[in-house]
C-alpha cells in the first residue's frame, strides 16, 4: 500500500506537467462536448482523433484518449436523459428512466443524480486501481474460456429479463441481438455467415450503427408528427440539479451497488460497460419492492447503471493495459493507440512503463474533477437543447447520427444500416417489444460463441468443463438461480391474478 501511494504521488507529478495536463483537459472537453451531441460518441471521437496520436508522445496521447473516453460518459448521459439519444451504448439503459424523468419535469434531478453517482463511482474505481491492481491482475489470469462464457451467459439472462414488460419478449429480443451478433466472418473458420451477399457485412454489423438506429432513428420515427418543442413545459435550472434528501436517500444504495457491480466486472477481461449497466439495472429492478416503477422514471434506474458504467470505465483499463484484453470497441481503440506508440500491453506494463500507468490513474482523478467543474456551468447550454423546436432538433440529430456513423469507417453502407435498424426498432416498439436487449445480445453474442467453442475445443467436447472449474460453476449456478427466480415470480404473479379474479367473482351477485 505504501509503495502504491508513492507511485500515485509520482503519477500526479506526471499528469500535472503542463503539456500532459493540457492534452488531458483537451480530451475531457472534446469527449464531453461530443458525448452530448446526438449521433456522436466516444467511438467516433477517438476514431477521428486516433491519427493525432502518431505525432504525440505516448503519455499525452493516452491521456487524451482516456479523457475522451470518460468525458463522453458524462456527455452521453446528458444526451440520454434530455433527448433519449444514447450516443454510447451503455447509456441505452439510462434512457429507460432518465428520459421519462425529463418528461416529468425532473431532468435536473436526473442530471444531478448522474453527476453525483458518476463522480462517486469513478473515485471508487480509481481507488481500486491504486490499491488492487496487482491482485486484480492475478485474478484476471484465472479467467479462461469457460469462465468468460459463463459470465457472458449470466449477462444474457439478465438482459433478457431486465426489460420492462414480458420477460419472454425480453428473451426474444436478446435472441434477435444474438442473431445480429453472429453476422460476419467466423473467427475460427474464416467463412462469411449471414451476409446475404453484402461484402460490407463480412466485418460484422457496426455497433454504432445498431445503437443509433435502434434508439436515435427509432425515437425520430415515433415522434415524427410532433411539431412543438421536445422539452415543452420543462425547465431545468442549476438549482434543480441539487437532489433533495429523500431523492439522495433513494439513490444512495443503488449507487453503491452499481459501483460494486461495475468494479467487479471491470476486473474481468472481455466484458464491456454495456453488460455492466444492464446487469446493474436488472439487479435494482429485481430487488425493488416496486419494480413496476422502472421504465416510468425511477431514480434508481438512473443512479445504478450510471455508477456501474463509470466505475467499470475506470477499472476496465486494468485488463486492457495489463492483459491486452479490451472490454469494448473504445478500449480496443485505446489498445491500438498503445501499440501505435510501441507499448506492448501485458503484465509487465505496470513496471516497465510506470510513468504511463500511474500518470494515467492520476489523470483520471484530475479529469473527473474537471468534468464536474465543466458540467455545472455548462448545464444551461445542454438544457437549451430542449428549447429547440422539434422540426429543427431531430433533423439535426439525424444529421449528426449520419456523420458519426460515417466517420467511424467512412462507409455509406453503415448509414443504410442505421436506417434499417431504425425502421425495425420502430416496428418492435409499436408491437410493445423492448429494443434494449437487442444491443446486449449483439455485444455478448460473438464472445459467447467464441468462448463456448474454445472451451469445448480445449476440453475435447466435454461439457463438464463449465462445472469443473469453480469460477465458471459459480456463474452457472447464478444463471440457474436467476431462471428459477424468474419462474417463481411468474408463478406467484399468476396465482395472485387467479386469486383476485376468484375474489371478484365471489363478490359479484348472482
CSV table of C-alpha atoms in Angstrom, one decimal:
chain,number,residue,atom,x,y,z
A,1,UNK,CA,0.0,0.0,0.0
A,2,UNK,CA,2.8,2.4,0.9
A,3,UNK,CA,4.5,1.7,-2.5
A,4,UNK,CA,1.2,2.3,-4.3
A,5,UNK,CA,0.9,5.7,-2.6
A,6,UNK,CA,4.4,6.6,-3.6
A,7,UNK,CA,3.7,5.6,-7.2
A,8,UNK,CA,0.5,7.6,-7.2
A,9,UNK,CA,2.3,10.7,-6.0
A,10,UNK,CA,4.8,10.3,-8.8
A,11,UNK,CA,1.8,9.8,-11.2
A,12,UNK,CA,0.3,13.1,-10.2
A,13,UNK,CA,3.7,14.7,-10.9
A,14,UNK,CA,3.5,13.2,-14.4
A,15,UNK,CA,-0.2,14.1,-15.0
A,16,UNK,CA,0.2,17.7,-13.7
A,17,UNK,CA,3.0,18.5,-16.1
A,18,UNK,CA,1.6,21.4,-18.3
A,19,UNK,CA,2.0,19.5,-21.5
A,20,UNK,CA,0.2,16.4,-20.2
A,21,UNK,CA,-2.4,18.4,-18.4
A,22,UNK,CA,-3.3,20.3,-21.5
A,23,UNK,CA,-3.9,17.2,-23.5
A,24,UNK,CA,-5.9,15.6,-20.7
A,25,UNK,CA,-8.1,18.7,-20.5
A,26,UNK,CA,-8.5,18.7,-24.3
A,27,UNK,CA,-9.6,15.1,-24.2
A,28,UNK,CA,-12.1,15.7,-21.4
A,29,UNK,CA,-13.6,18.8,-23.1
A,30,UNK,CA,-13.9,17.2,-26.5
A,31,UNK,CA,-15.3,14.0,-25.0
A,32,UNK,CA,-17.8,15.9,-23.0
A,33,UNK,CA,-19.0,18.1,-25.9
A,34,UNK,CA,-19.1,15.2,-28.5
A,35,UNK,CA,-20.8,13.0,-25.9
A,36,UNK,CA,-23.7,15.5,-25.7
A,37,UNK,CA,-24.1,15.7,-29.5
A,38,UNK,CA,-26.8,13.3,-30.8
A,39,UNK,CA,-25.3,10.8,-33.1
A,40,UNK,CA,-21.7,11.2,-31.8
A,41,UNK,CA,-19.8,9.4,-29.0
A,42,UNK,CA,-16.5,8.2,-27.7
A,43,UNK,CA,-16.1,5.7,-30.5
A,44,UNK,CA,-16.5,8.3,-33.3
A,45,UNK,CA,-14.4,10.9,-31.4
A,46,UNK,CA,-11.5,8.5,-30.7
A,47,UNK,CA,-11.7,7.2,-34.3
A,48,UNK,CA,-11.3,10.7,-35.7
A,49,UNK,CA,-8.5,11.7,-33.3
A,50,UNK,CA,-6.6,8.5,-33.4
A,51,UNK,CA,-4.3,9.7,-36.2
A,52,UNK,CA,-3.3,12.6,-34.0
A,53,UNK,CA,-1.6,10.2,-31.6
A,54,UNK,CA,1.1,9.5,-34.3
A,55,UNK,CA,2.5,12.9,-33.6
A,56,UNK,CA,2.3,12.8,-29.8
A,57,UNK,CA,4.4,11.2,-27.1
A,58,UNK,CA,2.9,8.1,-25.5
A,59,UNK,CA,1.8,9.7,-22.2
A,60,UNK,CA,-0.1,12.7,-23.6
A,61,UNK,CA,-1.6,10.6,-26.4
A,62,UNK,CA,-3.1,8.0,-24.0
A,63,UNK,CA,-4.2,10.7,-21.5
A,64,UNK,CA,-6.0,12.5,-24.3
A,65,UNK,CA,-7.8,9.3,-25.5
A,66,UNK,CA,-8.7,8.3,-21.9
A,67,UNK,CA,-10.1,11.8,-21.3
A,68,UNK,CA,-12.3,11.5,-24.4
A,69,UNK,CA,-13.5,8.1,-23.1
A,70,UNK,CA,-14.7,9.0,-19.7
A,71,UNK,CA,-15.6,12.6,-20.8
A,72,UNK,CA,-18.1,11.2,-23.3
A,73,UNK,CA,-19.6,9.1,-20.5
A,74,UNK,CA,-20.8,12.3,-18.8
A,75,UNK,CA,-21.9,13.8,-22.1
A,76,UNK,CA,-23.6,10.7,-23.3
A,77,UNK,CA,-25.6,10.5,-20.1
A,78,UNK,CA,-26.8,14.1,-20.7
A,79,UNK,CA,-28.0,13.2,-24.2
A,80,UNK,CA,-29.7,10.1,-23.0
A,81,UNK,CA,-31.6,11.9,-20.2
A,82,UNK,CA,-32.5,15.1,-22.1
A,83,UNK,CA,-33.1,13.7,-25.6
A,84,UNK,CA,-33.4,10.0,-25.3
A,85,UNK,CA,-30.4,9.6,-27.6
A,86,UNK,CA,-27.8,7.1,-26.2
A,87,UNK,CA,-24.7,8.2,-28.1
A,88,UNK,CA,-22.7,5.5,-26.2
A,89,UNK,CA,-24.4,2.0,-26.0
A,90,UNK,CA,-24.2,1.7,-22.1
A,91,UNK,CA,-26.5,4.8,-21.9
A,92,UNK,CA,-29.3,2.9,-23.6
A,93,UNK,CA,-30.3,1.8,-20.1
A,94,UNK,CA,-30.2,5.3,-18.8
A,95,UNK,CA,-32.8,6.3,-21.4
A,96,UNK,CA,-35.3,3.9,-19.8
A,97,UNK,CA,-35.8,6.1,-16.7
A,98,UNK,CA,-33.8,9.2,-17.4
A,99,UNK,CA,-35.9,10.4,-20.3
A,100,UNK,CA,-39.3,9.8,-18.5
A,101,UNK,CA,-37.9,11.9,-15.6
A,102,UNK,CA,-37.2,14.7,-18.1
A,103,UNK,CA,-40.7,14.5,-19.4
A,104,UNK,CA,-42.0,14.7,-15.9
A,105,UNK,CA,-40.0,17.9,-15.3
A,106,UNK,CA,-37.3,16.2,-13.3
A,107,UNK,CA,-34.5,16.3,-15.8
A,108,UNK,CA,-32.4,18.5,-13.5
A,109,UNK,CA,-32.7,15.9,-10.7
A,110,UNK,CA,-31.7,13.1,-13.1
A,111,UNK,CA,-28.7,15.1,-14.2
A,112,UNK,CA,-27.7,15.8,-10.6
A,113,UNK,CA,-28.0,12.2,-9.6
A,114,UNK,CA,-26.0,11.2,-12.6
A,115,UNK,CA,-23.1,13.6,-11.8
A,116,UNK,CA,-23.0,12.5,-8.1
A,117,UNK,CA,-23.2,8.8,-9.0
A,118,UNK,CA,-20.6,9.2,-11.7
A,119,UNK,CA,-18.1,11.0,-9.6
A,120,UNK,CA,-18.6,8.7,-6.6
A,121,UNK,CA,-18.2,5.6,-8.8
A,122,UNK,CA,-15.2,6.9,-10.7
A,123,UNK,CA,-13.5,7.7,-7.4
A,124,UNK,CA,-14.1,4.2,-6.1
A,125,UNK,CA,-12.8,2.8,-9.4
A,126,UNK,CA,-9.7,4.8,-9.2
A,127,UNK,CA,-9.0,3.7,-5.6
A,128,UNK,CA,-9.5,0.1,-6.7
A,129,UNK,CA,-6.9,0.7,-9.5
A,130,UNK,CA,-4.5,2.2,-7.0
A,131,UNK,CA,-4.6,-0.5,-4.3
A,132,UNK,CA,-5.8,-3.6,-6.0
A,133,UNK,CA,-4.0,-3.6,-9.4
A,134,UNK,CA,-1.7,-6.5,-8.6
A,135,UNK,CA,-4.5,-8.5,-7.1
A,136,UNK,CA,-6.9,-7.8,-9.9
A,137,UNK,CA,-4.3,-8.8,-12.5
A,138,UNK,CA,-3.7,-12.1,-10.7
A,139,UNK,CA,-7.5,-12.8,-10.6
A,140,UNK,CA,-7.8,-11.9,-14.3
A,141,UNK,CA,-5.3,-14.5,-15.2
A,142,UNK,CA,-7.7,-17.2,-13.9
A,143,UNK,CA,-10.3,-16.3,-16.4
A,144,UNK,CA,-10.2,-18.8,-19.3
A,145,UNK,CA,-12.8,-19.6,-22.0
A,146,UNK,CA,-15.2,-21.4,-19.6
A,147,UNK,CA,-15.2,-18.5,-17.1
A,148,UNK,CA,-15.8,-15.9,-19.8
A,149,UNK,CA,-18.6,-17.9,-21.4
A,150,UNK,CA,-20.3,-18.4,-18.0
A,151,UNK,CA,-20.3,-14.7,-17.2
A,152,UNK,CA,-21.5,-13.8,-20.7
A,153,UNK,CA,-24.3,-16.2,-20.3
A,154,UNK,CA,-25.3,-14.6,-17.0
A,155,UNK,CA,-25.3,-11.2,-18.7
A,156,UNK,CA,-27.6,-12.5,-21.5
A,157,UNK,CA,-30.1,-14.0,-19.0
A,158,UNK,CA,-30.1,-10.7,-17.0
A,159,UNK,CA,-30.6,-8.8,-20.2
A,160,UNK,CA,-33.5,-10.9,-21.3
A,161,UNK,CA,-35.4,-10.4,-18.0
A,162,UNK,CA,-34.4,-6.8,-17.2
A,163,UNK,CA,-36.6,-5.0,-19.7
A,164,UNK,CA,-40.0,-3.6,-19.0
A,165,UNK,CA,-42.9,-5.9,-19.8
A,166,UNK,CA,-42.9,-9.6,-20.6
A,167,UNK,CA,-39.7,-11.5,-19.8
A,168,UNK,CA,-40.5,-13.7,-22.8
A,169,UNK,CA,-40.4,-10.6,-25.1
A,170,UNK,CA,-37.1,-9.6,-23.5
A,171,UNK,CA,-35.6,-13.0,-24.2
A,172,UNK,CA,-36.9,-12.9,-27.7
A,173,UNK,CA,-35.2,-9.6,-28.3
A,174,UNK,CA,-32.0,-10.9,-26.8
A,175,UNK,CA,-32.1,-13.8,-29.3
A,176,UNK,CA,-32.5,-11.2,-32.1
A,177,UNK,CA,-29.4,-9.5,-30.8
A,178,UNK,CA,-27.5,-12.8,-30.8
A,179,UNK,CA,-28.5,-13.4,-34.4
A,180,UNK,CA,-27.3,-9.9,-35.4
A,181,UNK,CA,-24.1,-10.5,-33.5
A,182,UNK,CA,-23.1,-13.6,-35.4
A,183,UNK,CA,-23.3,-11.9,-38.8
A,184,UNK,CA,-19.9,-11.6,-40.4
A,185,UNK,CA,-16.8,-13.7,-40.7
A,186,UNK,CA,-16.4,-16.8,-38.4
A,187,UNK,CA,-13.2,-16.2,-36.4
A,188,UNK,CA,-12.4,-19.9,-36.4
A,189,UNK,CA,-13.1,-21.0,-40.0
A,190,UNK,CA,-12.9,-17.6,-41.9
A,191,UNK,CA,-16.3,-18.3,-43.6
A,192,UNK,CA,-18.7,-15.4,-44.1
A,193,UNK,CA,-22.0,-16.1,-42.4
A,194,UNK,CA,-25.4,-14.5,-42.9
A,195,UNK,CA,-24.1,-11.7,-45.1
A,196,UNK,CA,-26.7,-12.2,-47.8
A,197,UNK,CA,-24.2,-11.3,-50.4
A,198,UNK,CA,-23.2,-7.9,-48.9
A,199,UNK,CA,-19.4,-7.8,-48.7
A,200,UNK,CA,-19.8,-4.9,-46.2
A,201,UNK,CA,-21.3,-7.3,-43.7
A,202,UNK,CA,-18.3,-9.6,-43.7
A,203,UNK,CA,-16.7,-7.4,-40.9
A,204,UNK,CA,-20.0,-7.7,-38.8
A,205,UNK,CA,-22.7,-5.2,-38.2
A,206,UNK,CA,-21.3,-2.0,-36.9
A,207,UNK,CA,-22.1,-1.4,-33.2
A,208,UNK,CA,-22.5,2.4,-33.6
A,209,UNK,CA,-25.0,1.9,-36.4
A,210,UNK,CA,-27.0,-0.6,-34.4
A,211,UNK,CA,-27.2,1.5,-31.3
A,212,UNK,CA,-28.0,4.8,-33.0
A,213,UNK,CA,-30.5,3.1,-35.3
A,214,UNK,CA,-32.4,1.3,-32.6
A,215,UNK,CA,-32.6,4.4,-30.3
A,216,UNK,CA,-31.9,7.6,-32.3
A,217,UNK,CA,-33.8,6.9,-35.5
A,218,UNK,CA,-36.5,4.9,-33.7
A,219,UNK,CA,-37.3,7.8,-31.5
A,220,UNK,CA,-37.4,10.1,-34.5
A,221,UNK,CA,-39.9,7.9,-36.3
A,222,UNK,CA,-42.0,7.5,-33.1
A,223,UNK,CA,-42.2,11.3,-32.8
A,224,UNK,CA,-42.2,12.3,-36.5
A,225,UNK,CA,-45.6,14.1,-36.2
A,226,UNK,CA,-44.6,16.2,-33.2
A,227,UNK,CA,-44.2,19.8,-34.3
A,228,UNK,CA,-43.7,21.5,-31.0
A,229,UNK,CA,-40.7,21.7,-28.7
A,230,UNK,CA,-39.2,18.5,-27.4
A,231,UNK,CA,-39.0,19.7,-23.9
A,232,UNK,CA,-42.2,21.7,-23.9
A,233,UNK,CA,-43.0,22.8,-20.4
A,234,UNK,CA,-39.8,21.5,-19.0
A,235,UNK,CA,-37.5,24.0,-17.2
A,236,UNK,CA,-34.2,22.8,-15.8
A,237,UNK,CA,-32.3,25.3,-13.7
A,238,UNK,CA,-29.0,25.0,-12.0
A,239,UNK,CA,-30.6,24.6,-8.6
A,240,UNK,CA,-32.8,21.8,-10.0
A,241,UNK,CA,-29.7,19.7,-10.2
A,242,UNK,CA,-29.5,19.5,-6.4
A,243,UNK,CA,-31.4,16.4,-5.4
A,244,UNK,CA,-33.5,16.5,-2.2
A,245,UNK,CA,-32.5,14.5,0.8
A,246,UNK,CA,-35.3,12.0,0.0
A,247,UNK,CA,-34.0,11.6,-3.6
A,248,UNK,CA,-30.4,11.2,-2.4
A,249,UNK,CA,-31.5,8.5,0.1
A,250,UNK,CA,-33.4,6.8,-2.6
A,251,UNK,CA,-30.4,6.8,-4.9
A,252,UNK,CA,-27.6,6.1,-2.4
A,253,UNK,CA,-27.7,2.3,-2.1
A,254,UNK,CA,-28.4,1.8,-5.9
A,255,UNK,CA,-25.4,4.0,-6.5
A,256,UNK,CA,-23.3,1.9,-4.1
A,257,UNK,CA,-24.5,-1.4,-5.6
A,258,UNK,CA,-24.0,-0.1,-9.1
A,259,UNK,CA,-20.4,0.9,-8.2
A,260,UNK,CA,-19.7,-2.5,-6.8
A,261,UNK,CA,-21.1,-4.3,-9.9
A,262,UNK,CA,-19.0,-2.0,-12.2
A,263,UNK,CA,-15.9,-2.6,-10.1
A,264,UNK,CA,-16.4,-6.3,-10.2
A,265,UNK,CA,-16.9,-6.5,-13.9
A,266,UNK,CA,-14.1,-4.1,-14.6
A,267,UNK,CA,-11.6,-6.6,-13.3
A,268,UNK,CA,-12.8,-9.3,-15.7
A,269,UNK,CA,-11.4,-9.4,-19.2
A,270,UNK,CA,-13.6,-9.3,-22.2
A,271,UNK,CA,-16.6,-7.5,-20.6
A,272,UNK,CA,-17.6,-4.0,-21.6
A,273,UNK,CA,-19.6,-1.3,-19.8
A,274,UNK,CA,-22.8,-2.3,-21.7
A,275,UNK,CA,-23.3,-5.6,-19.9
A,276,UNK,CA,-22.4,-3.9,-16.6
A,277,UNK,CA,-25.2,-1.3,-16.9
A,278,UNK,CA,-27.7,-3.9,-18.0
A,279,UNK,CA,-26.9,-6.1,-15.0
A,280,UNK,CA,-26.9,-3.2,-12.6
A,281,UNK,CA,-30.3,-2.1,-13.8
A,282,UNK,CA,-31.7,-5.6,-13.8
A,283,UNK,CA,-30.4,-6.2,-10.2
A,284,UNK,CA,-32.1,-3.0,-9.0
A,285,UNK,CA,-35.3,-3.9,-10.7
A,286,UNK,CA,-35.3,-7.4,-9.2
A,287,UNK,CA,-34.7,-6.4,-5.6
A,288,UNK,CA,-37.1,-3.4,-5.8
A,289,UNK,CA,-40.3,-3.6,-3.9
A,290,UNK,CA,-42.0,-1.7,-6.7
A,291,UNK,CA,-40.4,-2.9,-9.9
A,292,UNK,CA,-43.3,-1.5,-12.0
A,293,UNK,CA,-41.8,2.0,-11.4
A,294,UNK,CA,-38.8,1.1,-13.6
A,295,UNK,CA,-39.2,2.4,-17.0
A,296,UNK,CA,-41.5,5.2,-15.9
A,297,UNK,CA,-39.0,7.5,-14.2
A,298,UNK,CA,-37.3,5.7,-11.3
A,299,UNK,CA,-34.3,7.4,-9.7
A,300,UNK,CA,-32.7,4.0,-9.0
A,301,UNK,CA,-32.8,3.3,-12.8
A,302,UNK,CA,-30.5,6.2,-13.4
A,303,UNK,CA,-28.2,6.0,-10.4
A,304,UNK,CA,-27.3,2.3,-10.6
A,305,UNK,CA,-26.4,2.0,-14.3
A,306,UNK,CA,-24.5,5.3,-14.4
A,307,UNK,CA,-22.5,4.4,-11.3
A,308,UNK,CA,-21.8,0.9,-12.8
A,309,UNK,CA,-20.7,2.5,-16.1
A,310,UNK,CA,-18.2,4.9,-14.6
A,311,UNK,CA,-16.6,2.5,-12.1
A,312,UNK,CA,-16.4,0.0,-14.9
A,313,UNK,CA,-14.8,2.6,-17.2
A,314,UNK,CA,-12.0,3.3,-14.7
A,315,UNK,CA,-11.3,-0.3,-13.7
A,316,UNK,CA,-11.6,-1.5,-17.3
A,317,UNK,CA,-8.1,-0.1,-18.0
A,318,UNK,CA,-6.6,-2.9,-15.9
A,319,UNK,CA,-7.4,-5.9,-18.2
A,320,UNK,CA,-6.8,-3.6,-21.2
A,321,UNK,CA,-3.3,-2.5,-20.2
A,322,UNK,CA,-2.2,-5.5,-18.1
A,323,UNK,CA,-3.6,-8.3,-20.3
A,324,UNK,CA,-4.3,-6.7,-23.6
A,325,UNK,CA,-7.9,-7.7,-23.5
A,326,UNK,CA,-10.2,-4.7,-24.4
A,327,UNK,CA,-13.7,-4.6,-22.9
A,328,UNK,CA,-15.4,-2.9,-25.7
A,329,UNK,CA,-14.6,-1.2,-29.1
A,330,UNK,CA,-13.5,2.0,-27.4
A,331,UNK,CA,-11.0,0.2,-25.3
A,332,UNK,CA,-9.9,-1.7,-28.4
A,333,UNK,CA,-9.1,1.7,-30.0
A,334,UNK,CA,-7.1,2.8,-26.9
A,335,UNK,CA,-5.3,-0.6,-27.1
A,336,UNK,CA,-4.4,0.2,-30.7
A,337,UNK,CA,-3.1,3.6,-29.7
A,338,UNK,CA,-0.7,1.8,-27.2
A,339,UNK,CA,0.5,-0.4,-30.0
A,340,UNK,CA,1.0,2.6,-32.3
A,341,UNK,CA,3.2,4.1,-29.6
A,342,UNK,CA,5.3,0.9,-29.5
A,343,UNK,CA,4.0,-0.1,-26.0
A,344,UNK,CA,3.1,-3.8,-25.6
A,345,UNK,CA,0.2,-4.3,-23.1
A,346,UNK,CA,0.9,-7.1,-20.7
A,347,UNK,CA,1.6,-7.9,-17.0
A,348,UNK,CA,5.0,-6.1,-17.3
A,349,UNK,CA,3.5,-2.8,-18.4
A,350,UNK,CA,3.0,-1.5,-14.8
A,351,UNK,CA,6.7,-1.9,-14.1
A,352,UNK,CA,8.2,-1.1,-17.5
A,353,UNK,CA,6.0,2.0,-18.1
A,354,UNK,CA,5.3,3.0,-14.5
A,355,UNK,CA,5.1,6.7,-15.5
A,356,UNK,CA,2.4,6.0,-18.1
A,357,UNK,CA,0.3,3.7,-15.9
A,358,UNK,CA,0.4,5.9,-12.7
A,359,UNK,CA,0.2,9.1,-14.7
A,360,UNK,CA,-3.0,7.7,-16.3
A,361,UNK,CA,-4.5,6.8,-12.9
A,362,UNK,CA,-3.7,10.3,-11.6
A,363,UNK,CA,-5.2,11.9,-14.7
A,364,UNK,CA,-8.5,10.0,-14.1
A,365,UNK,CA,-9.0,11.9,-10.8
A,366,UNK,CA,-7.9,15.2,-12.3
A,367,UNK,CA,-10.2,14.7,-15.3
A,368,UNK,CA,-13.2,13.8,-13.3
A,369,UNK,CA,-12.8,16.9,-11.2
A,370,UNK,CA,-12.6,18.9,-14.4
A,371,UNK,CA,-15.7,17.3,-15.7
A,372,UNK,CA,-17.7,18.3,-12.7
A,373,UNK,CA,-16.4,21.8,-12.9
A,374,UNK,CA,-17.2,21.9,-16.6
A,375,UNK,CA,-20.7,20.5,-16.4
A,376,UNK,CA,-22.1,22.7,-13.7
A,377,UNK,CA,-21.7,26.0,-15.6
A,378,UNK,CA,-22.4,24.4,-18.9
A,379,UNK,CA,-25.7,22.7,-17.9
A,380,UNK,CA,-27.6,25.7,-19.2
A,381,UNK,CA,-26.2,25.0,-22.7
A,382,UNK,CA,-27.3,21.4,-22.6
A,383,UNK,CA,-30.8,22.4,-21.3
A,384,UNK,CA,-31.1,24.8,-24.2
A,385,UNK,CA,-31.2,21.8,-26.5
A,386,UNK,CA,-34.7,21.2,-25.1
A,387,UNK,CA,-35.9,24.6,-26.2
A,388,UNK,CA,-35.2,23.9,-29.9
A,389,UNK,CA,-38.3,23.1,-31.9
A,390,UNK,CA,-38.7,19.5,-32.9
A,391,UNK,CA,-38.7,20.3,-36.6
A,392,UNK,CA,-35.1,21.6,-36.2
A,393,UNK,CA,-33.8,19.4,-33.5
A,394,UNK,CA,-34.4,15.9,-34.7
A,395,UNK,CA,-33.4,16.5,-38.4
A,396,UNK,CA,-30.2,17.9,-36.9
A,397,UNK,CA,-29.9,14.8,-34.7
A,398,UNK,CA,-30.3,12.6,-37.8
A,399,UNK,CA,-27.5,14.6,-39.5
A,400,UNK,CA,-25.2,14.1,-36.6
A,401,UNK,CA,-26.1,10.4,-36.4
A,402,UNK,CA,-25.2,10.1,-40.1
A,403,UNK,CA,-21.9,12.0,-39.7
A,404,UNK,CA,-21.0,10.0,-36.6
A,405,UNK,CA,-21.7,6.6,-38.2
A,406,UNK,CA,-19.9,7.6,-41.5
A,407,UNK,CA,-16.9,8.9,-39.7
A,408,UNK,CA,-16.3,5.6,-37.9
A,409,UNK,CA,-15.4,3.6,-41.1
A,410,UNK,CA,-16.1,6.1,-43.9
A,411,UNK,CA,-18.9,3.8,-45.1
A,412,UNK,CA,-22.2,4.9,-46.6
A,413,UNK,CA,-23.4,1.3,-46.2
A,414,UNK,CA,-23.4,1.8,-42.5
A,415,UNK,CA,-25.7,4.8,-42.8
A,416,UNK,CA,-28.1,2.4,-44.6
A,417,UNK,CA,-27.7,0.0,-41.6
A,418,UNK,CA,-28.8,2.8,-39.3
A,419,UNK,CA,-31.9,3.4,-41.4
A,420,UNK,CA,-32.8,-0.3,-41.4
A,421,UNK,CA,-32.3,-0.7,-37.7
A,422,UNK,CA,-34.3,2.4,-37.1
A,423,UNK,CA,-37.3,1.0,-39.1
A,424,UNK,CA,-37.0,-2.3,-37.3
A,425,UNK,CA,-36.8,-0.7,-33.9
A,426,UNK,CA,-39.9,1.4,-34.6
A,427,UNK,CA,-41.7,-1.7,-35.6
A,428,UNK,CA,-40.7,-3.6,-32.4
A,429,UNK,CA,-41.6,-0.6,-30.2
A,430,UNK,CA,-45.0,-0.4,-31.9
A,431,UNK,CA,-45.6,-4.1,-31.1
A,432,UNK,CA,-44.5,-3.4,-27.5
A,433,UNK,CA,-41.2,-5.3,-27.7
A,434,UNK,CA,-38.2,-3.8,-25.8
A,435,UNK,CA,-35.3,-3.0,-28.0
A,436,UNK,CA,-32.6,-2.6,-25.3
A,437,UNK,CA,-31.9,-6.4,-25.0
A,438,UNK,CA,-31.1,-6.5,-28.8
A,439,UNK,CA,-28.0,-4.4,-28.0
A,440,UNK,CA,-26.9,-6.6,-25.2
A,441,UNK,CA,-27.4,-9.8,-27.3
A,442,UNK,CA,-25.3,-8.2,-30.1
A,443,UNK,CA,-22.5,-7.2,-27.8
A,444,UNK,CA,-22.2,-10.6,-26.0
A,445,UNK,CA,-23.2,-12.9,-28.8
A,446,UNK,CA,-19.8,-13.2,-30.6
A,447,UNK,CA,-18.0,-13.5,-27.2
A,448,UNK,CA,-20.4,-16.2,-26.0
A,449,UNK,CA,-20.0,-18.2,-29.2
A,450,UNK,CA,-16.2,-17.8,-29.4
A,451,UNK,CA,-15.5,-18.8,-25.8
A,452,UNK,CA,-18.1,-21.6,-25.8
A,453,UNK,CA,-16.4,-23.1,-28.9
A,454,UNK,CA,-12.9,-22.5,-27.5
A,455,UNK,CA,-13.8,-24.2,-24.2
A,456,UNK,CA,-15.2,-27.3,-25.9
A,457,UNK,CA,-12.2,-27.4,-28.2
A,458,UNK,CA,-9.8,-27.4,-25.3
A,459,UNK,CA,-11.9,-30.0,-23.3
A,460,UNK,CA,-12.4,-32.1,-26.4
A,461,UNK,CA,-16.2,-31.7,-26.3
A,462,UNK,CA,-16.7,-32.3,-22.6
A,463,UNK,CA,-19.5,-30.1,-21.4
A,464,UNK,CA,-18.5,-30.7,-17.8
A,465,UNK,CA,-15.7,-28.2,-18.2
A,466,UNK,CA,-18.1,-25.4,-17.3
A,467,UNK,CA,-18.9,-27.1,-14.0
A,468,UNK,CA,-15.5,-28.5,-13.1
A,469,UNK,CA,-13.9,-25.0,-12.8
A,470,UNK,CA,-15.1,-23.2,-9.6
A,471,UNK,CA,-15.4,-19.7,-11.0
A,472,UNK,CA,-17.4,-20.9,-14.1
A,473,UNK,CA,-19.5,-23.2,-11.9
A,474,UNK,CA,-20.4,-20.2,-9.6
A,475,UNK,CA,-21.6,-18.1,-12.6
A,476,UNK,CA,-23.6,-21.1,-14.0
A,477,UNK,CA,-25.2,-21.5,-10.6
A,478,UNK,CA,-26.1,-17.8,-10.6
A,479,UNK,CA,-27.7,-18.3,-14.1
A,480,UNK,CA,-29.8,-21.2,-12.7
A,481,UNK,CA,-30.9,-19.2,-9.7
A,482,UNK,CA,-31.9,-16.3,-11.9
A,483,UNK,CA,-34.0,-18.5,-14.1
A,484,UNK,CA,-35.6,-20.3,-11.1
A,485,UNK,CA,-36.3,-16.9,-9.5
A,486,UNK,CA,-37.9,-15.6,-12.7
A,487,UNK,CA,-40.2,-18.7,-12.8
A,488,UNK,CA,-41.1,-18.3,-9.2
A,489,UNK,CA,-42.1,-14.7,-9.7
A,490,UNK,CA,-44.1,-15.6,-12.8
A,491,UNK,CA,-46.0,-18.4,-11.0
A,492,UNK,CA,-46.6,-16.2,-8.0
A,493,UNK,CA,-48.0,-13.4,-10.2
A,494,UNK,CA,-50.3,-15.9,-12.0
A,495,UNK,CA,-51.6,-17.2,-8.6
A,496,UNK,CA,-52.3,-13.7,-7.4
A,497,UNK,CA,-54.1,-12.9,-10.6
A,498,UNK,CA,-56.3,-16.0,-10.3
A,499,UNK,CA,-56.9,-15.3,-6.6
A,500,UNK,CA,-58.0,-11.7,-7.3
A,501,UNK,CA,-60.2,-12.9,-10.1
A,502,UNK,CA,-61.8,-15.5,-7.9
A,503,UNK,CA,-62.5,-12.9,-5.2
A,504,UNK,CA,-64.1,-10.6,-7.7
A,505,UNK,CA,-66.4,-13.4,-9.0
A,506,UNK,CA,-67.4,-14.3,-5.4
A,507,UNK,CA,-68.3,-10.7,-4.7
A,508,UNK,CA,-70.5,-10.3,-7.7
A,509,UNK,CA,-74.2,-11.0,-7.3
A,510,UNK,CA,-75.8,-14.0,-9.0
